[in-house]
PDB file of C-alpha atoms in Angstrom:
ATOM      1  CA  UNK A  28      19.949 -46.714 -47.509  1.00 74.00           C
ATOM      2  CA  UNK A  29      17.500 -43.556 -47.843  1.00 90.00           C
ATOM      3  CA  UNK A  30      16.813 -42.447 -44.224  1.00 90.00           C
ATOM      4  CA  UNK A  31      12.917 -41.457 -45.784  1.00 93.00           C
ATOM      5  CA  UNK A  32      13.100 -45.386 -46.582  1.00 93.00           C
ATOM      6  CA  UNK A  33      14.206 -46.064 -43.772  1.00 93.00           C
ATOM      7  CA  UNK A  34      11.075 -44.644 -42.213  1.00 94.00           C
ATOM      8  CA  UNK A  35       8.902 -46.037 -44.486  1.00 94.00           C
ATOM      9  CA  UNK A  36       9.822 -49.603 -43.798  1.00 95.00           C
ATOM     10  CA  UNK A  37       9.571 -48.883 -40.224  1.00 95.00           C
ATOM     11  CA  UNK A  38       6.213 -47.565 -40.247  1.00 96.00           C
ATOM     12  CA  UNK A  39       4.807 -50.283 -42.221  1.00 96.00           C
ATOM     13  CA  UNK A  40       6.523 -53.077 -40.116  1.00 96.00           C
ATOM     14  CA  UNK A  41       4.796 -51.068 -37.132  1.00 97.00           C
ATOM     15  CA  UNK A  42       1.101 -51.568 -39.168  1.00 97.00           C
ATOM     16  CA  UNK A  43       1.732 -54.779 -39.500  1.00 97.00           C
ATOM     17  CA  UNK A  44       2.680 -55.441 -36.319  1.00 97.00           C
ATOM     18  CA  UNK A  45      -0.557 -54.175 -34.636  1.00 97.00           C
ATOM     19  CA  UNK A  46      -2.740 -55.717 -37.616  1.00 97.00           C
ATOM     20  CA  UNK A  47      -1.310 -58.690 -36.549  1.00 97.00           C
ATOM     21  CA  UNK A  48      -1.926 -58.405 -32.863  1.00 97.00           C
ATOM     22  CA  UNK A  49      -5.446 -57.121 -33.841  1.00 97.00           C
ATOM     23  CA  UNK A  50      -5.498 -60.062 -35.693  1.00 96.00           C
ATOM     24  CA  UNK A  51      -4.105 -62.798 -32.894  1.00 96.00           C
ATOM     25  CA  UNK A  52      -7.107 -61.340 -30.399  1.00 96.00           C
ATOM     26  CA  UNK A  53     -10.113 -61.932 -32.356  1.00 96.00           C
ATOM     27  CA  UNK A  54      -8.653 -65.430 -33.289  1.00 95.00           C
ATOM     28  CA  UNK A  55      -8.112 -66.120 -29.367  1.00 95.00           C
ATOM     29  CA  UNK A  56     -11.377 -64.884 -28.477  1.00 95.00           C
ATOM     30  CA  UNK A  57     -13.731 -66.356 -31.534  1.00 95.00           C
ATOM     31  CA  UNK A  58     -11.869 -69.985 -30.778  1.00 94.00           C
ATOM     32  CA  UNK A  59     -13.611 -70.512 -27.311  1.00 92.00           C
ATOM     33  CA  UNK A  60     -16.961 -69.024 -29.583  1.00 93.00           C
ATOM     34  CA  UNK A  61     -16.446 -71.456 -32.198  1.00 94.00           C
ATOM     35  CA  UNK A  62     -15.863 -74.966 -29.689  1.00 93.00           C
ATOM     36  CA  UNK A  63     -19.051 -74.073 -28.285  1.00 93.00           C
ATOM     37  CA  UNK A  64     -20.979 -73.372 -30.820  1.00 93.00           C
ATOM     38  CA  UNK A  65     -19.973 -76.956 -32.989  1.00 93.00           C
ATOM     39  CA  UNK A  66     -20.683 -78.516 -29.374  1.00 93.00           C
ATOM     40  CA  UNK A  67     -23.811 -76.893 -29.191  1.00 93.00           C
ATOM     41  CA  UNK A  68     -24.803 -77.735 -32.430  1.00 91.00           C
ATOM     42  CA  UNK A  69     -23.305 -81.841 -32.217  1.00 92.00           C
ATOM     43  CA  UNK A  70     -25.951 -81.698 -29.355  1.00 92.00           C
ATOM     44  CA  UNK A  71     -29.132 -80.747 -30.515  1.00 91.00           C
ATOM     45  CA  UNK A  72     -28.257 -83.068 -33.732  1.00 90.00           C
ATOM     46  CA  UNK A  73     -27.939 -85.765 -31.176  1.00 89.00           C
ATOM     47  CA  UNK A  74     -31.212 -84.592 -29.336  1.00 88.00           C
ATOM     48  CA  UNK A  75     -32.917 -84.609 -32.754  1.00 88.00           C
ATOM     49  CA  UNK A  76     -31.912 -87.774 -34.498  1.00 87.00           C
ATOM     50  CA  UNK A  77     -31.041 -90.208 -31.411  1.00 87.00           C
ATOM     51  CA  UNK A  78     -32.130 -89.667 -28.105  1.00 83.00           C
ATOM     52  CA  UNK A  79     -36.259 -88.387 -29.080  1.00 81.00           C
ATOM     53  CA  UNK A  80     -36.089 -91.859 -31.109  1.00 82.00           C
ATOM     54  CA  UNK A  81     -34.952 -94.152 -28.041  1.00 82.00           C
ATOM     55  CA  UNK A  82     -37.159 -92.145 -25.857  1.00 79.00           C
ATOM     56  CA  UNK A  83     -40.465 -92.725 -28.108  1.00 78.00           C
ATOM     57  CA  UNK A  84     -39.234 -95.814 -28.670  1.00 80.00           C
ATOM     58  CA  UNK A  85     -39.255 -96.947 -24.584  1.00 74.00           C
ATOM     59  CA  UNK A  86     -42.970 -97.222 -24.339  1.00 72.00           C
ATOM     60  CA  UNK A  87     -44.821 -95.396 -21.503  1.00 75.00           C
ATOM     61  CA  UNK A  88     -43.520 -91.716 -21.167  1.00 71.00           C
ATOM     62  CA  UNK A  89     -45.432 -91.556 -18.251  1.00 74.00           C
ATOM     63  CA  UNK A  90     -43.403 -93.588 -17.011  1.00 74.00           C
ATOM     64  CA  UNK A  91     -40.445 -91.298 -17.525  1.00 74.00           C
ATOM     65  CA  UNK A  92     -41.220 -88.696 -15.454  1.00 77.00           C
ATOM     66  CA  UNK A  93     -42.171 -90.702 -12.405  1.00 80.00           C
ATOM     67  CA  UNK A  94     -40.746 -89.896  -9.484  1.00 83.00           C
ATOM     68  CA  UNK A  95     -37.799 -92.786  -8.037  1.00 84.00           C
ATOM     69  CA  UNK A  96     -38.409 -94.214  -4.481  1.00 89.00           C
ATOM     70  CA  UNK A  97     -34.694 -92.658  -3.813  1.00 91.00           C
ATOM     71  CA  UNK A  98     -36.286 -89.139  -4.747  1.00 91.00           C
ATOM     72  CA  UNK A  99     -39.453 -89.440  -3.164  1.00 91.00           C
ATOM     73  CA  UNK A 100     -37.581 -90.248  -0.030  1.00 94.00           C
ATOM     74  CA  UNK A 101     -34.752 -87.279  -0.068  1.00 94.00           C
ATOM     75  CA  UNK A 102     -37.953 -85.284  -0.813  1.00 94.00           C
ATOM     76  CA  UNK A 103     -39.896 -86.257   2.339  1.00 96.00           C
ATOM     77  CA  UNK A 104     -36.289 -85.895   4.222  1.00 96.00           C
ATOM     78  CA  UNK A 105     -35.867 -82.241   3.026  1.00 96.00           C
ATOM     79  CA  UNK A 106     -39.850 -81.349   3.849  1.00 96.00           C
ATOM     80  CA  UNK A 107     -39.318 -82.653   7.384  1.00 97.00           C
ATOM     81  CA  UNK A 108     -36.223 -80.605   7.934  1.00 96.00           C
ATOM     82  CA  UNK A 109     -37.389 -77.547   6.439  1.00 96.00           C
ATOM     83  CA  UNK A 110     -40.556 -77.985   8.680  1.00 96.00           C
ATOM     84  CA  UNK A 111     -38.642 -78.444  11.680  1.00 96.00           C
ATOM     85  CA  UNK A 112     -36.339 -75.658  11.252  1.00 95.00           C
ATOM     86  CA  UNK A 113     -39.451 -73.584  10.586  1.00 94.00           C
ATOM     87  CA  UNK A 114     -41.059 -74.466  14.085  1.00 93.00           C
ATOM     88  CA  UNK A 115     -37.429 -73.641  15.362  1.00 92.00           C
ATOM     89  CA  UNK A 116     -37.267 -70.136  14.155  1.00 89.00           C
ATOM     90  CA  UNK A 117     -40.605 -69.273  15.581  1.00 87.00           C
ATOM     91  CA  UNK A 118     -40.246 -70.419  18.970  1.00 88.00           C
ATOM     92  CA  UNK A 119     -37.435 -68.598  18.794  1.00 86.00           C
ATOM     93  CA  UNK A 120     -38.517 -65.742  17.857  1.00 82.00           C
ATOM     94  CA  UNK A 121     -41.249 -65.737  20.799  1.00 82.00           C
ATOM     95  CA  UNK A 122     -38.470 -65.581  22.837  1.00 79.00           C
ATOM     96  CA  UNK A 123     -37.668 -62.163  24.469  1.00 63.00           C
ATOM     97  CA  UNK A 124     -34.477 -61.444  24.951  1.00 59.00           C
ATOM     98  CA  UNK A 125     -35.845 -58.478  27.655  1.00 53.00           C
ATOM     99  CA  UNK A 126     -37.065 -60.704  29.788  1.00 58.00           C
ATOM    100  CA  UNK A 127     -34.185 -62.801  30.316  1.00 62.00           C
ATOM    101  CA  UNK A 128     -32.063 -61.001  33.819  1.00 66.00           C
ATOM    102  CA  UNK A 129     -28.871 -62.472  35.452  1.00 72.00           C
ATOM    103  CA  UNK A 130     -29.892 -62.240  39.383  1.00 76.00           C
ATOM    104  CA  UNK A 131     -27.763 -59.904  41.473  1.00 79.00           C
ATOM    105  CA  UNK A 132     -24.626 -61.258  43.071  1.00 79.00           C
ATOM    106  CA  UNK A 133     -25.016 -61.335  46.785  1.00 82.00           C
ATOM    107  CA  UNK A 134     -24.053 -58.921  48.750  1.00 82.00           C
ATOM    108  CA  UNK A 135     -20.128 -58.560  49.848  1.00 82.00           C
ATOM    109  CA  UNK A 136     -19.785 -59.477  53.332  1.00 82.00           C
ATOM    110  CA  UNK A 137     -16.765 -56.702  54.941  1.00 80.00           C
ATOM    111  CA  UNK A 138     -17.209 -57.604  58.292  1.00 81.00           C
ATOM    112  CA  UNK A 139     -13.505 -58.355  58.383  1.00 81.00           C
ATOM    113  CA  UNK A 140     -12.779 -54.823  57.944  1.00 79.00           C
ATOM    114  CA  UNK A 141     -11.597 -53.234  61.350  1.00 67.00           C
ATOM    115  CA  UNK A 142     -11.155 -49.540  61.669  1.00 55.00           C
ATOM    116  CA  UNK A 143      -7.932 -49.886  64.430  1.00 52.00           C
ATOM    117  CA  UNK A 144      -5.684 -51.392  61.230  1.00 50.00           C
ATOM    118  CA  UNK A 145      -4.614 -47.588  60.450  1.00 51.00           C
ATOM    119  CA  UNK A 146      -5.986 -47.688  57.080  1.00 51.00           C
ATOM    120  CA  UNK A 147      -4.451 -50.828  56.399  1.00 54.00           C
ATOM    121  CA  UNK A 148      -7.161 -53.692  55.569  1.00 55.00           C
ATOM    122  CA  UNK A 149      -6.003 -57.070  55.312  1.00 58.00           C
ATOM    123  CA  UNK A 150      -8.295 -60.135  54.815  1.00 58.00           C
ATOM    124  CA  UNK A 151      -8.725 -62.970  57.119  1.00 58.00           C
ATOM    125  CA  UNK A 152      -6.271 -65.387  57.197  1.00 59.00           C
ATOM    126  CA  UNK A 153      -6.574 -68.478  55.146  1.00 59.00           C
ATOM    127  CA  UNK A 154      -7.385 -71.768  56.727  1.00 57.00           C
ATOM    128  CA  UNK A 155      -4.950 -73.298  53.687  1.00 57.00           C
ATOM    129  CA  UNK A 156      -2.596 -70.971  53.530  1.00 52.00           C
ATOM    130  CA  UNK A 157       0.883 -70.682  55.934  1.00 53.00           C
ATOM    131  CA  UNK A 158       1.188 -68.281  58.821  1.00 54.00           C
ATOM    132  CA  UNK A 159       3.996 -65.961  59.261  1.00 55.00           C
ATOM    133  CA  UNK A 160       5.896 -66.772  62.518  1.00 53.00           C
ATOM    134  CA  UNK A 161       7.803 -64.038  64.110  1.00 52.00           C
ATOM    135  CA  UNK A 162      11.536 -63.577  63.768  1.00 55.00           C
ATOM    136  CA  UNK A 163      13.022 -66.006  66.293  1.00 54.00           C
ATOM    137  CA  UNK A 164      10.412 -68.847  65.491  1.00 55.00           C
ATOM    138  CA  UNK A 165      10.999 -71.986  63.539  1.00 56.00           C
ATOM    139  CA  UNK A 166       8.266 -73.621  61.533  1.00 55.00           C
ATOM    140  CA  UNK A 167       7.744 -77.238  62.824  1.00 54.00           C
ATOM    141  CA  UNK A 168       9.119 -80.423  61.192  1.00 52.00           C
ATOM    142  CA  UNK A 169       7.320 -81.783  58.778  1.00 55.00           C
ATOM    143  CA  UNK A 170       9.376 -85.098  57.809  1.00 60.00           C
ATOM    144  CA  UNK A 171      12.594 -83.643  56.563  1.00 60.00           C
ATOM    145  CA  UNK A 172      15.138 -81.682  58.889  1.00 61.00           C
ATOM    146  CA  UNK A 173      15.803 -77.992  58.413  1.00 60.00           C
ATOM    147  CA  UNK A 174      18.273 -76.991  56.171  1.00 60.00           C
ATOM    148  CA  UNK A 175      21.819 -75.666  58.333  1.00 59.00           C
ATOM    149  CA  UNK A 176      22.506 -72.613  59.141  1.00 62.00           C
ATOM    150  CA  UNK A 177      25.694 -71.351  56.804  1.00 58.00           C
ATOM    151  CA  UNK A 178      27.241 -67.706  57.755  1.00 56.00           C
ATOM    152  CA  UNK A 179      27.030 -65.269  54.994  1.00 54.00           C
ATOM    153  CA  UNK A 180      29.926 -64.239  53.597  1.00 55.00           C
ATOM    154  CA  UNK A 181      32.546 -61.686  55.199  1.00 52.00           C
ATOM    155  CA  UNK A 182      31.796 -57.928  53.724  1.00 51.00           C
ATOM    156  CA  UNK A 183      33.298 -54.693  54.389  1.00 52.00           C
ATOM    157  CA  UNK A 184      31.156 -54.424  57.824  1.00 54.00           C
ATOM    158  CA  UNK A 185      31.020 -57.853  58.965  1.00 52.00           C
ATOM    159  CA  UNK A 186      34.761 -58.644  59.525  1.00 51.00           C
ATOM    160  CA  UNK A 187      34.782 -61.092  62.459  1.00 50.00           C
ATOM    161  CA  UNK A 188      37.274 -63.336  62.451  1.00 51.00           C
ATOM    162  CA  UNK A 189      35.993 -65.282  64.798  1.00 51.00           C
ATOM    163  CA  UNK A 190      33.225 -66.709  62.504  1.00 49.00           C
ATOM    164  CA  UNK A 191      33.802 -69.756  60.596  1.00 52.00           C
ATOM    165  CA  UNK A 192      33.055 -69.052  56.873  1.00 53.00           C
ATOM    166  CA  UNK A 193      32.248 -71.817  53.908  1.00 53.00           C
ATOM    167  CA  UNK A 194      33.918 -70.675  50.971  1.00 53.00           C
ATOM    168  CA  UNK A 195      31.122 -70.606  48.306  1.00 56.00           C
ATOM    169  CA  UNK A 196      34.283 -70.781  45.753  1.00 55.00           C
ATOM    170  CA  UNK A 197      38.068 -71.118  46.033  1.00 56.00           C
ATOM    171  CA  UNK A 198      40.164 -67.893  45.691  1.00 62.00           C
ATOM    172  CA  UNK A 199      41.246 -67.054  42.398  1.00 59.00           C
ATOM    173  CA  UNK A 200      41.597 -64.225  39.946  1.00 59.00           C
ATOM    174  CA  UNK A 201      38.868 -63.257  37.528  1.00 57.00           C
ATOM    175  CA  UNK A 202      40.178 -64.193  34.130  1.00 61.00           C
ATOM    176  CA  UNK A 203      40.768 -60.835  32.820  1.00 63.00           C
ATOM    177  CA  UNK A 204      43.293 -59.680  34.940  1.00 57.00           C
ATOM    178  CA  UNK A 205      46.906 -60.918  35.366  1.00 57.00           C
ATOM    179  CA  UNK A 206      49.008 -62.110  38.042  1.00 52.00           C
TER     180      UNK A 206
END
């Protein structure tokens, strides 16, 4: 084929294409356009022809436009509310925030601080809470025995033989060395 042909046909398949996609918008937009407008239009036929003529036809249009006991009672509901909410927001808004205070706490009493503690202060000792005893007391039975004593095990600066010692585990080798 001619290569100027060639070009040709490409540039008018290229037209088309866009006139085509021109052509597939305003078709997607003027569909939505068009279902509304027949609707609108199927309406006001029907508003016309059918539902004036029933309407006429029903007597008393008075009578149409009276309220329902339903309505009239929602109505009332809604009046009350709004009313009440009304009286609501203006007693709050008499309401000054200014003159609302939190009182002071009282004050704290420190007459447990002594001066001979070295700088140390400590507070008074608990009525619920346990005492420390000194180093050769034992606290008093409550119910259960005290647990035994068990001697600690033998280190490089406690080697008395003379001490029984409860082995904690039996002797053997961690697992990553060899015998």
């Amino acid at each position: 084929m001619d290569p100027q042909l060639e070009r040709k046909v490409e540039t008018i398949r290229n037209l088309v294409d866009s006139y085509m996609a021109i052509v597939n918008k305003c078709i997607r937009d003027l569909i939505p356009k068009t279902i509304m407008h027949l609707m609108i239009n199927n309406v006001k036929d029907f508003i016309n022809a059918e539902l004036l003529a029933c309407l006429y036809s029903a007597g008393d249009q008075n009578a149409l436009m009276d309220e329902s006991q339903e309505q009239a009672q929602r109505r009332d509901e809604v009046l009350r509310t709004h009313q009440a909410l009304k009286e609501a927001l203006a007693i709050i808004g008499d309401i000054s925030t200014s003159t609302i205070t939190t009182p002071m706490p009282p004050p704290v009493d420190n007459s447990w601080v002594g001066g001979s503690t070295g700088g140390r202060r400590s507070p008074p000792p608990s009525p619920t809470a346990p005492r420390r005893m000194s180093s050769g007391q034992r606290p008093a039975p409550r119910g259960a025995p005290p647990p035994p004593n068990r001697p600690g095990p033998l280190g490089p600066f406690n080697n008395s033989a003379d001490s029984p010692q409860a082995p904690s585990r039996p002797n053997r080798a961690p697992p990553s060395i060899p015998r």
